[in-house]
Each structure stands twice: as C-alpha cells, then as structure tokens.
Amino acid sequence: MQDIFSIFLILCLVTLRSSSGFDKISSNSFNVLDYGAVGNGQTDDSQAFLRAWTDMCKATTDIPTLIIPSRKTFLLHPLTFQGPCKATSVYVQVKGHIVAPRMAGWTGYDKYAWIYFSNVNGLIMGGSGKIDGQGSDWWRLSCKFDELDALYFSKCNGLRLFGLRHVNSQRNHISISNCNDVIFSHLNIMAPQDSPNTDGIDIASSSHILIKNSYIGTGDDCVAINSGSSYINITSVTCGPGHGISVGSLGGNGDHHTVEEVHVEKCSFTGTMNGVRIKTWQGGSGYAKKISFKQINFVAVNNPIIIDQFYCGGAHNCPNSVSDVTYSGLQGTSIKQQAINLSCSQSNGCTNIVMDQINITSSVSGKETYSYSFNAHGRSTAVTPPVNLQS
Ligand SMILES: *[C@@H]1O[C@H](CO)[C@@H](O)[C@H](O)[C@H]1NC(C)=O
Ligand SMILES: *[C@@H]1O[C@H](CO)[C@@H](O)[C@H](O)[C@H]1NC(C)=O
Ligand SMILES: *[C@@H]1O[C@H](CO)[C@@H](O)[C@H](O)[C@H]1NC(C)=O
C-alpha cells in the first residue's frame, strides 16, 4: 500500500511540474528531447538518452526524473544506463514508445541485453508507454544465442517498475539478477504464443520481489524463478498463453542451486502449457523449498500442476531436494487427463507436499482427470483428481 501511495505521489508531482511548465527551469527533470532525441522511430536516439541519463544521474535533487515524452517513438540501440546515481531515488518516466532496431541493426553490438540498468538503486520506472523489442527476426534463430534480455536490471535495490507495456522481446522481456526489494505492478507483457524463449519475467539471485496485478502472455514462462532467489511473491497475475509459472530449472550443469520462499496467490492460467511447475535437472544439487500456490484458477491448461525432478530426462538419481510445497484452493480445467504430475526423484523424493481443496476437471467433456505421483511425500485433503502421497 505504501508503495502504491509513494508512486502515486511521485506521479502527481511530476504531472504538476510538467503542466506548470516547470520542466525547463527545474533541474529535476531531464527530457530526452532537450538532449537531441528525435523520436521519429528511425533516428538512433541512444546517445541523447545516455546524455540525459548522465545528467539525471548526477543530480542531487529529490527524485530527478528522466522524461520520455508521449506521442513519440524512440529507437534505441543496445545501451547501458549505469549507476549508481547521486540521488537515493531516480524516476524514469516512460510515456512514449521505445523500439529496438530489427536484428540487422544489432551488427557490432553485444547480443546480451537491449536496455540494461546496471547498479542503479532506488530506480522507479513506469508510465503508460511501451517497450517493443521487435523480436520477430530473432525468433527464427532461437537456438543461436543464449541470453538476451529486452530489459535487464542487475545489482539493484528498491526497483519499482509499473504500468508499462512490454511487447515482442528478442528473448526474455524483463530480467533481474542480484536485486533486492523489487515491486513489479500493472505490467502488460505480450508476445505471440509461438515466439520461442520469450519469458515474461526472469528472476535470478534476487530476493524480496513482488509481482502483482499484471498480465503476461508470451511464448515461454510467464515468470521463471531461477537459482539464488528467495522471498518471491506473485499475486494477481493473469498468465496465458505461455508456459506458466516455473520454479527452476535448478541444478543445470551439475550446479548447486537453491530457491526458497516462493508464494504464488490469486493467479490465473489460460491456455498455458503448464500451470505451476517446479523443475530440477538431473545430477544437480541444491533445493527448492517453502513454496506455496494458493487460490489459482486454470482454464484449459495442459499440465496444471507439475513437479518434475527429471527435467530433460535421464534415469540417474538426482540429489536436488524439493520440500515444503503447499497447494491450496486450486481449481479449473486441464487439457491433458493427467492434471497433476508429481515426479520426484528416486533418491530424495519430495517431502512435506501439502495439497488441499483442489478440483481440476477435464476441459474435454466426458473425460476424467487423474493424478500421477512418484516418490512424493506429504498429505492431501479434498483433492480431485485424488493424489497418492506417501506419508
Ligand atoms: C509474501 O507471501 C507470504 C505468504 O503468503 C506473506 O506472508 C508475505 O507477507 C508476502 N510478502 C509480500 C511482500 O507481499
Ligand atoms: C509426468 O508423468 C509421467 C508418468 O505418467 C511421466 O512419464 C512424464 O514424463 C511426467 N512429466 C511431465 C513433465 O509430463
Ligand atoms: C469440481 O468442479 C466441477 C466443475 O466445476 C464440479 O461439477 C464438481 O462438483 C466439483 N467437485 C468437487 C468435489 O467440488
């Protein structure tokens, strides 16, 4: 609540300033147009943005603001907004559209991130604008590059991202790593269902992250929670199309990976490949624990509930552990008859799995649903289709 309130206050302040013509004289606002940005969607505005950023970042006023005005489209090549800034909080107000060059325009640039915020604390970024990765050329080459984030935040504290539309990223739409205390709200993230690897939000090595009141429909995970993450809450998120909300994959390359305290509540999944999934690789170590999924609605989801400790196949034992996972108040429909799949490894199994008040029926009339479980331990009450958990 406090966060919404502070963002609201900031919006009011900024609106007041611009409507009173305060912009020009206030050393608090840095409008990219004043730094030479053209905003016709053709001219490269990267240098103008970087100049405005550099000045804003040096400002010591209350909350210096970088203004990206409405009714303009700014073409940006891959660029890094480097922190730390002098002020404890900085505001990037995005009212206009930001577009990436088509793939040919990336020649000579690192294919690592498009818009990269590095080491910026207290960053508030939001508005009614749109960030368009123009990713369609990239989707045909999805196996030829590993990582590319349209919007990437690394080493951040207190990030607030709100209100924006994020569309057609080259790969992941938004990624954070090594961040703490982050709120994403009222985001709208969209890419076609068949666009490969276009995750909505990717979280790695971060904690105290809240994602709320957002719509995410892409070609891959709506939210992916990767190693080193803890205290992640996802509330009131509408997901679909896409691959659902994923914890993992953990333990790739035999690594020690951990995720804990993940809480997903009041979310819905429509036409997704998975609903709520925990996946760990064979051969890796580490754990996924203290995870809860509550008040979830599924509409024609392929695999509504999955734990997969055999991700990517293989018959070897897997030292990853999955424990303390609660599913409560999950309902809706499944395309596959197997609506619940708890595939836990031979060695560790999954422990303390609690399932309560679950009712998943088939989206195909006349078909029944069933559950599969292997080495899953815990207890269940009022679960349809019934699941067999060992004590
Ligand atoms: C995250 O979820 C947990 C469990 O529901 C709750 O106790 C905690 O207050 C939530 N935190 C935030 C920041 O919403
Ligand atoms: C789910 O369960 C079956 C067993 O019926 C298993 O063979 C399958 O690979 C499991 N995993 C997924 C991700 O569907
Ligand atoms: C499960 O949901 C179906 C469809 O909404 C409903 O007909 C059925 O009575 C429910 N079963 C239980 C046990 O609540």
Short mmCIF file of C-alpha atoms and ligand atoms in Angstrom, two decimals:
data_model
loop_
_atom_site.label_atom_id
_atom_site.label_comp_id
_atom_site.label_asym_id
_atom_site.label_seq_id
_atom_site.Cartn_x
_atom_site.Cartn_y
_atom_site.Cartn_z
CA MET A 1 0.00 0.00 0.00
CA GLN A 2 2.74 2.37 0.98
CA ASP A 3 4.47 1.72 -2.32
CA ILE A 4 1.39 2.44 -4.37
CA PHE A 5 0.95 5.60 -2.39
CA SER A 6 4.52 6.78 -2.93
CA ILE A 7 4.35 6.05 -6.65
CA PHE A 8 1.07 7.97 -6.79
CA LEU A 9 2.67 10.92 -5.05
CA ILE A 10 5.55 10.91 -7.49
CA LEU A 11 3.15 10.82 -10.43
CA CYS A 12 1.25 13.80 -9.02
CA LEU A 13 4.45 15.74 -8.50
CA VAL A 14 5.67 15.05 -12.00
CA THR A 15 2.31 15.91 -13.54
CA LEU A 16 2.19 19.17 -11.62
CA ARG A 17 5.65 20.06 -12.78
CA SER A 18 5.02 19.44 -16.45
CA SER A 19 1.64 21.15 -16.50
CA SER A 20 3.06 24.27 -14.93
CA GLY A 21 5.86 24.43 -17.47
CA PHE A 22 8.23 23.67 -14.63
CA ASP A 23 10.23 21.29 -16.86
CA LYS A 24 12.52 23.82 -18.44
CA ILE A 25 13.67 25.55 -15.32
CA SER A 26 13.68 22.64 -12.96
CA SER A 27 16.98 20.88 -12.67
CA ASN A 28 14.87 17.98 -11.57
CA SER A 29 13.56 16.91 -14.98
CA PHE A 30 15.65 15.71 -17.85
CA ASN A 31 13.62 15.44 -21.02
CA VAL A 32 15.29 13.36 -23.73
CA LEU A 33 14.02 15.84 -26.36
CA ASP A 34 16.18 18.53 -24.76
CA TYR A 35 19.17 16.26 -25.29
CA GLY A 36 18.62 15.82 -29.01
CA ALA A 37 16.33 12.81 -29.16
CA VAL A 38 14.18 12.92 -32.30
CA GLY A 39 11.52 10.34 -31.56
CA ASN A 40 10.57 9.54 -35.14
CA GLY A 41 11.21 5.81 -34.78
CA GLN A 42 14.02 5.94 -37.38
CA THR A 43 16.80 8.04 -35.91
CA ASP A 44 19.02 6.39 -33.32
CA ASP A 45 18.22 8.22 -30.09
CA SER A 46 20.59 6.21 -27.89
CA GLN A 47 23.19 8.95 -27.37
CA ALA A 48 20.55 11.51 -26.46
CA PHE A 49 19.11 9.11 -23.87
CA LEU A 50 22.56 8.45 -22.43
CA ARG A 51 23.35 12.18 -22.17
CA ALA A 52 20.06 12.82 -20.39
CA TRP A 53 20.70 9.85 -18.11
CA THR A 54 24.20 11.05 -17.22
CA ASP A 55 22.90 14.47 -16.18
CA MET A 56 19.99 12.99 -14.27
CA CYS A 57 22.23 10.54 -12.52
CA LYS A 58 24.47 13.37 -11.33
CA ALA A 59 21.54 15.42 -10.00
CA THR A 60 21.26 15.67 -6.26
CA THR A 61 17.67 16.95 -6.12
CA ASP A 62 14.90 14.95 -4.56
CA ILE A 63 13.83 12.50 -7.22
CA PRO A 64 15.43 13.53 -10.51
CA THR A 65 13.31 12.44 -13.44
CA LEU A 66 14.20 11.32 -16.93
CA ILE A 67 11.27 12.15 -19.17
CA ILE A 68 10.45 10.10 -22.24
CA PRO A 69 7.50 12.01 -23.63
CA SER A 70 4.34 10.62 -25.16
CA ARG A 71 3.32 10.58 -28.83
CA LYS A 72 6.89 9.82 -29.92
CA THR A 73 8.71 6.62 -30.81
CA PHE A 74 12.34 6.42 -29.79
CA LEU A 75 14.68 3.98 -31.50
CA LEU A 76 17.36 2.77 -29.08
CA HIS A 77 20.33 0.57 -29.87
CA PRO A 78 21.64 -1.68 -27.09
CA LEU A 79 22.70 0.59 -24.25
CA THR A 80 23.60 0.60 -20.58
CA PHE A 81 22.24 3.02 -18.01
CA GLN A 82 24.99 2.89 -15.47
CA GLY A 83 24.59 3.64 -11.79
CA PRO A 84 24.96 4.36 -9.02
CA CYS A 85 23.26 7.75 -9.23
CA LYS A 86 23.77 10.56 -6.74
CA ALA A 87 20.14 10.77 -5.60
CA THR A 88 18.77 7.96 -3.47
CA SER A 89 15.91 7.54 -5.92
CA VAL A 90 15.58 8.31 -9.64
CA TYR A 91 12.49 8.19 -11.81
CA VAL A 92 12.38 7.16 -15.45
CA GLN A 93 9.02 8.25 -16.74
CA VAL A 94 8.11 6.38 -19.92
CA LYS A 95 5.15 7.90 -21.70
CA GLY A 96 6.29 7.36 -25.27
CA HIS A 97 7.26 4.24 -27.16
CA ILE A 98 10.73 2.76 -27.18
CA VAL A 99 11.63 0.39 -30.01
CA ALA A 100 14.64 -1.81 -30.69
CA PRO A 101 16.32 -1.98 -34.09
CA ARG A 102 15.39 -5.01 -36.17
CA MET A 103 18.02 -7.73 -35.95
CA ALA A 104 20.16 -6.33 -38.78
CA GLY A 105 20.64 -3.16 -36.71
CA TRP A 106 22.41 -5.13 -33.98
CA THR A 107 25.56 -5.70 -36.01
CA GLY A 108 28.56 -4.69 -33.92
CA TYR A 109 26.67 -4.75 -30.60
CA ASP A 110 26.86 -7.35 -27.84
CA LYS A 111 23.82 -9.58 -28.04
CA TYR A 112 23.43 -9.64 -24.32
CA ALA A 113 20.82 -7.12 -23.34
CA TRP A 114 18.97 -4.38 -25.13
CA ILE A 115 18.19 -1.89 -22.35
CA TYR A 116 20.43 -2.57 -19.39
CA PHE A 117 20.26 -0.85 -15.99
CA SER A 118 23.39 -1.66 -14.05
CA ASN A 119 23.89 -0.89 -10.40
CA VAL A 120 21.08 1.66 -10.10
CA ASN A 121 19.48 1.88 -6.66
CA GLY A 122 16.06 3.36 -5.98
CA LEU A 123 15.07 3.24 -9.64
CA ILE A 124 11.42 3.95 -10.30
CA MET A 125 10.41 3.28 -13.89
CA GLY A 126 6.92 3.50 -15.20
CA GLY A 127 4.25 5.25 -17.16
CA SER A 128 1.82 4.50 -19.92
CA GLY A 129 4.48 3.83 -22.55
CA LYS A 130 5.50 0.78 -24.50
CA ILE A 131 8.79 -1.06 -24.89
CA ASP A 132 8.91 -3.01 -28.15
CA GLY A 133 11.78 -5.44 -28.83
CA GLN A 134 10.73 -6.06 -32.46
CA GLY A 135 11.88 -9.61 -31.89
CA SER A 136 10.34 -11.49 -34.79
CA ASP A 137 13.63 -11.85 -36.73
CA TRP A 138 15.25 -13.32 -33.64
CA TRP A 139 12.60 -15.95 -33.03
CA ARG A 140 13.67 -17.91 -36.11
CA LEU A 141 17.20 -18.14 -34.65
CA SER A 142 16.24 -19.02 -31.11
CA CYS A 143 18.97 -21.64 -30.65
CA LYS A 144 21.77 -19.46 -31.95
CA PHE A 145 22.11 -17.11 -28.99
CA ASP A 146 21.93 -17.88 -25.30
CA GLU A 147 20.81 -14.87 -23.40
CA LEU A 148 19.27 -11.65 -24.45
CA ASP A 149 17.04 -9.58 -22.26
CA ALA A 150 14.99 -6.73 -23.62
CA LEU A 151 15.07 -5.02 -20.25
CA TYR A 152 17.71 -6.13 -17.79
CA PHE A 153 18.29 -4.90 -14.24
CA SER A 154 21.37 -6.06 -12.45
CA LYS A 155 22.53 -5.16 -8.94
CA CYS A 156 19.54 -3.11 -7.94
CA ASN A 157 17.88 -2.22 -4.69
CA GLY A 158 14.37 -0.87 -4.36
CA LEU A 159 13.41 -1.12 -8.04
CA ARG A 160 9.78 -0.23 -8.86
CA LEU A 161 8.54 -0.98 -12.37
CA PHE A 162 4.92 -0.24 -13.17
CA GLY A 163 2.31 0.40 -15.82
CA LEU A 164 4.33 -0.29 -18.96
CA ARG A 165 3.57 -2.50 -21.94
CA HIS A 166 6.41 -4.81 -22.90
CA VAL A 167 5.99 -6.49 -26.27
CA ASN A 168 7.80 -8.82 -28.67
CA SER A 169 11.14 -9.13 -26.94
CA GLN A 170 14.05 -10.80 -28.72
CA ARG A 171 14.18 -13.28 -25.85
CA ASN A 172 13.26 -12.57 -22.20
CA HIS A 173 11.15 -9.46 -21.75
CA ILE A 174 12.38 -8.48 -18.28
CA SER A 175 15.20 -9.99 -16.23
CA ILE A 176 16.60 -9.15 -12.86
CA SER A 177 19.65 -10.51 -11.16
CA ASN A 178 21.32 -9.60 -7.89
CA CYS A 179 18.42 -7.38 -6.94
CA ASN A 180 16.69 -6.90 -3.62
CA ASP A 181 13.35 -5.28 -2.73
CA VAL A 182 11.63 -5.05 -6.11
CA ILE A 183 7.98 -4.42 -7.00
CA PHE A 184 6.56 -5.01 -10.46
CA SER A 185 2.97 -3.90 -10.83
CA HIS A 186 0.38 -3.23 -13.52
CA LEU A 187 2.62 -4.54 -16.28
CA ASN A 188 1.32 -5.87 -19.55
CA ILE A 189 3.75 -8.25 -21.22
CA MET A 190 2.85 -9.70 -24.60
CA ALA A 191 4.40 -11.77 -27.37
CA PRO A 192 2.92 -14.42 -29.66
CA GLN A 193 2.37 -17.89 -28.27
CA ASP A 194 4.82 -19.38 -30.79
CA SER A 195 7.70 -16.95 -30.12
CA PRO A 196 10.46 -19.08 -28.56
CA ASN A 197 12.10 -18.24 -25.20
CA THR A 198 10.20 -15.01 -24.72
CA ASP A 199 9.85 -15.34 -20.93
CA GLY A 200 7.82 -12.60 -19.28
CA ILE A 201 9.85 -12.02 -16.11
CA ASP A 202 13.03 -13.89 -15.21
CA ILE A 203 14.37 -13.72 -11.68
CA ALA A 204 17.82 -14.89 -10.63
CA SER A 205 19.91 -14.38 -7.49
CA SER A 206 17.39 -11.93 -6.08
CA SER A 207 15.19 -11.63 -3.03
CA HIS A 208 12.13 -9.82 -1.73
CA ILE A 209 10.47 -9.50 -5.11
CA LEU A 210 6.77 -8.82 -5.54
CA ILE A 211 4.97 -9.15 -8.88
CA LYS A 212 1.35 -8.11 -8.77
CA ASN A 213 -1.67 -7.05 -10.79
CA SER A 214 -0.12 -7.85 -14.13
CA TYR A 215 -0.97 -9.61 -17.37
CA ILE A 216 1.66 -11.82 -19.00
CA GLY A 217 1.05 -13.74 -22.22
CA THR A 218 4.11 -14.88 -24.19
CA GLY A 219 5.76 -17.87 -25.87
CA ASP A 220 7.56 -19.14 -22.76
CA ASP A 221 7.37 -18.88 -18.96
CA CYS A 222 5.19 -16.08 -17.61
CA VAL A 223 7.53 -15.92 -14.65
CA ALA A 224 10.68 -18.02 -14.19
CA ILE A 225 12.34 -18.15 -10.78
CA ASN A 226 15.92 -19.26 -11.01
CA SER A 227 18.72 -20.09 -8.66
CA GLY A 228 19.65 -17.96 -5.70
CA SER A 229 16.17 -16.48 -5.37
CA SER A 230 14.14 -16.19 -2.19
CA TYR A 231 11.08 -14.37 -0.87
CA ILE A 232 9.37 -14.09 -4.21
CA ASN A 233 5.65 -13.25 -4.17
CA ILE A 234 3.43 -13.35 -7.22
CA THR A 235 -0.09 -12.08 -6.64
CA SER A 236 -2.97 -11.40 -9.01
CA VAL A 237 -1.15 -12.24 -12.20
CA THR A 238 -3.03 -13.40 -15.28
CA CYS A 239 -0.89 -15.77 -17.34
CA GLY A 240 -1.51 -17.10 -20.83
CA PRO A 241 -0.57 -18.02 -23.40
CA GLY A 242 2.82 -19.30 -22.29
CA HIS A 243 4.46 -21.97 -20.19
CA GLY A 244 3.13 -20.92 -16.79
CA ILE A 245 5.00 -20.01 -13.63
CA SER A 246 8.19 -22.01 -13.21
CA VAL A 247 10.50 -22.56 -10.31
CA GLY A 248 13.71 -23.68 -12.00
CA SER A 249 15.22 -25.25 -13.89
CA LEU A 250 17.54 -25.80 -10.98
CA GLY A 251 20.77 -27.71 -10.96
CA GLY A 252 21.74 -27.40 -14.61
CA ASN A 253 25.37 -28.38 -15.35
CA GLY A 254 25.51 -30.23 -12.04
CA ASP A 255 25.44 -26.93 -10.12
CA HIS A 256 24.25 -26.27 -6.58
CA HIS A 257 21.11 -24.20 -6.93
CA THR A 258 18.62 -23.04 -4.34
CA VAL A 259 15.23 -21.36 -4.31
CA GLU A 260 13.08 -20.78 -1.25
CA GLU A 261 10.07 -18.85 0.00
CA VAL A 262 8.10 -18.51 -3.22
CA HIS A 263 4.42 -17.64 -2.81
CA VAL A 264 2.00 -17.54 -5.70
CA GLU A 265 -1.51 -16.38 -4.93
CA LYS A 266 -4.70 -15.40 -6.75
CA CYS A 267 -3.30 -16.10 -10.20
CA SER A 268 -4.98 -17.50 -13.28
CA PHE A 269 -3.67 -19.52 -16.19
CA THR A 270 -5.49 -19.67 -19.51
CA GLY A 271 -4.41 -21.99 -22.32
CA THR A 272 -0.89 -22.37 -20.97
CA MET A 273 1.38 -25.38 -21.43
CA ASN A 274 1.95 -25.62 -17.68
CA GLY A 275 0.32 -24.03 -14.68
CA VAL A 276 2.52 -24.12 -11.62
CA ARG A 277 5.74 -26.02 -12.15
CA ILE A 278 8.84 -26.88 -10.17
CA LYS A 279 11.58 -28.41 -12.29
CA THR A 280 15.05 -29.58 -11.38
CA TRP A 281 17.70 -31.09 -13.60
CA GLN A 282 19.23 -34.50 -13.21
CA GLY A 283 22.57 -34.51 -11.48
CA GLY A 284 22.43 -31.03 -9.94
CA SER A 285 22.31 -30.41 -6.22
CA GLY A 286 20.53 -27.91 -4.02
CA TYR A 287 16.91 -27.40 -3.11
CA ALA A 288 13.57 -25.79 -3.79
CA LYS A 289 11.65 -25.36 -0.57
CA LYS A 290 8.94 -23.36 1.24
CA ILE A 291 6.81 -22.78 -1.81
CA SER A 292 3.06 -22.15 -1.84
CA PHE A 293 0.42 -21.90 -4.54
CA LYS A 294 -2.93 -20.59 -3.32
CA GLN A 295 -6.21 -19.62 -4.97
CA ILE A 296 -5.23 -20.47 -8.50
CA ASN A 297 -7.58 -20.82 -11.45
CA PHE A 298 -6.82 -22.91 -14.53
CA VAL A 299 -8.64 -22.70 -17.86
CA ALA A 300 -7.71 -25.39 -20.38
CA VAL A 301 -4.14 -25.77 -19.14
CA ASN A 302 -2.06 -28.67 -20.47
CA ASN A 303 -0.28 -29.60 -17.23
CA PRO A 304 -1.84 -27.63 -14.37
CA ILE A 305 0.33 -28.94 -11.51
CA ILE A 306 3.82 -30.34 -12.07
CA ILE A 307 6.84 -31.21 -10.03
CA ASP A 308 9.50 -32.56 -12.34
CA GLN A 309 12.75 -33.71 -10.78
CA PHE A 310 13.64 -35.47 -14.00
CA TYR A 311 13.74 -32.39 -16.20
CA CYS A 312 15.35 -33.18 -19.53
CA GLY A 313 15.02 -36.92 -18.99
CA GLY A 314 17.62 -39.39 -17.78
CA ALA A 315 17.39 -42.23 -15.33
CA HIS A 316 20.01 -41.27 -12.76
CA ASN A 317 19.42 -40.25 -9.20
CA CYS A 318 19.11 -36.61 -8.59
CA PRO A 319 20.35 -35.02 -5.36
CA ASN A 320 18.12 -31.94 -5.67
CA SER A 321 15.51 -31.77 -2.97
CA VAL A 322 12.00 -30.37 -3.17
CA SER A 323 10.26 -29.83 0.14
CA ASP A 324 7.54 -27.89 1.95
CA VAL A 325 5.32 -27.20 -1.03
CA THR A 326 1.69 -26.25 -0.36
CA TYR A 327 -1.09 -26.25 -2.94
CA SER A 328 -4.36 -24.88 -1.63
CA GLY A 329 -7.52 -23.75 -3.39
CA LEU A 330 -6.58 -24.65 -6.97
CA GLN A 331 -9.36 -25.24 -9.44
CA GLY A 332 -10.27 -25.29 -13.10
CA THR A 333 -9.74 -27.39 -16.18
CA SER A 334 -6.96 -29.42 -17.73
CA ILE A 335 -6.49 -30.36 -21.39
CA LYS A 336 -4.49 -33.47 -20.52
CA GLN A 337 -6.25 -36.05 -18.45
CA GLN A 338 -3.18 -36.19 -16.23
CA ALA A 339 -3.86 -32.98 -14.34
CA ILE A 340 -1.38 -33.48 -11.51
CA ASN A 341 2.11 -34.86 -12.06
CA LEU A 342 4.45 -35.11 -9.10
CA SER A 343 7.54 -36.85 -10.48
CA CYS A 344 10.07 -36.89 -7.69
CA SER A 345 13.48 -38.48 -7.84
CA GLN A 346 14.33 -41.93 -6.59
CA SER A 347 16.90 -40.76 -4.03
CA ASN A 348 15.41 -37.75 -2.27
CA GLY A 349 11.82 -37.70 -3.34
CA CYS A 350 9.72 -34.68 -2.49
CA THR A 351 8.84 -34.15 1.15
CA ASN A 352 6.10 -32.35 3.01
CA ILE A 353 3.88 -31.77 -0.02
CA VAL A 354 0.53 -30.49 1.21
CA MET A 355 -2.47 -30.47 -1.13
CA ASP A 356 -5.81 -29.13 -0.03
CA GLN A 357 -9.04 -28.03 -1.74
CA ILE A 358 -8.10 -28.87 -5.30
CA ASN A 359 -10.56 -29.60 -8.07
CA ILE A 360 -9.30 -29.92 -11.63
CA THR A 361 -11.65 -31.37 -14.19
CA SER A 362 -11.11 -32.09 -17.86
CA SER A 363 -11.67 -29.36 -20.42
CA VAL A 364 -12.91 -32.11 -22.75
CA SER A 365 -16.44 -33.05 -21.85
CA GLY A 366 -16.94 -36.66 -20.85
CA LYS A 367 -13.24 -37.15 -19.95
CA GLU A 368 -11.95 -37.74 -16.45
CA THR A 369 -8.74 -36.36 -14.97
CA TYR A 370 -6.19 -38.34 -12.94
CA SER A 371 -3.06 -37.71 -10.88
CA TYR A 372 0.38 -39.26 -11.13
CA SER A 373 2.82 -39.27 -8.27
CA PHE A 374 6.17 -40.90 -7.77
CA ASN A 375 8.10 -40.59 -4.51
CA ALA A 376 6.01 -37.64 -3.34
CA HIS A 377 5.51 -37.49 0.42
CA GLY A 378 3.01 -35.45 2.35
CA ARG A 379 -0.74 -35.27 2.81
CA SER A 380 -3.81 -34.31 0.83
CA THR A 381 -7.36 -33.34 1.69
CA ALA A 382 -10.24 -32.73 -0.73
CA VAL A 383 -8.22 -33.23 -3.89
CA THR A 384 -9.84 -34.06 -7.24
CA PRO A 385 -8.41 -35.98 -9.02
CA PRO A 386 -7.22 -37.84 -5.91
CA VAL A 387 -3.47 -37.93 -5.45
CA ASN A 388 -1.48 -40.60 -3.70
CA LEU A 389 1.05 -39.00 -1.34
CA GLN A 390 3.20 -41.27 0.79
CA SER A 391 3.44 -40.45 4.45
C1 LIG B 1 4.53 -12.91 0.57
O1 LIG B 1 3.72 -14.00 0.80
C2 LIG B 1 3.78 -14.50 2.14
C3 LIG B 1 2.96 -15.77 2.21
O2 LIG B 1 1.67 -15.57 1.72
C4 LIG B 1 3.30 -13.41 3.09
O3 LIG B 1 3.40 -13.86 4.41
C5 LIG B 1 4.13 -12.17 2.89
O4 LIG B 1 3.62 -11.13 3.68
C6 LIG B 1 4.12 -11.72 1.43
N1 LIG B 1 5.00 -10.60 1.25
C7 LIG B 1 4.69 -9.57 0.48
C8 LIG B 1 5.73 -8.51 0.37
O5 LIG B 1 3.63 -9.47 -0.13
C1 LIG B 2 4.56 -36.90 -15.85
O1 LIG B 2 4.22 -38.21 -15.56
C2 LIG B 2 4.56 -39.22 -16.46
C3 LIG B 2 4.15 -40.54 -15.92
O2 LIG B 2 2.86 -40.76 -16.36
C4 LIG B 2 6.00 -39.09 -16.88
O3 LIG B 2 6.42 -40.16 -17.71
C5 LIG B 2 6.10 -37.77 -17.54
O4 LIG B 2 7.29 -37.60 -18.26
C6 LIG B 2 5.94 -36.77 -16.45
N1 LIG B 2 6.42 -35.44 -16.68
C7 LIG B 2 5.88 -34.49 -17.46
C8 LIG B 2 6.65 -33.21 -17.48
O5 LIG B 2 4.86 -34.60 -18.11
C1 LIG B 3 -15.35 -29.88 -9.21
O1 LIG B 3 -15.72 -28.94 -10.22
C2 LIG B 3 -16.72 -29.40 -11.09
C3 LIG B 3 -16.87 -28.41 -12.21
O2 LIG B 3 -17.00 -27.11 -11.73
C4 LIG B 3 -17.99 -29.60 -10.28
O3 LIG B 3 -19.01 -30.09 -11.13
C5 LIG B 3 -17.72 -30.62 -9.17
O4 LIG B 3 -18.86 -30.76 -8.35
C6 LIG B 3 -16.54 -30.19 -8.33
N1 LIG B 3 -16.17 -31.26 -7.41
C7 LIG B 3 -15.92 -31.05 -6.13
C8 LIG B 3 -15.51 -32.24 -5.32
O5 LIG B 3 -16.01 -29.95 -5.61
#
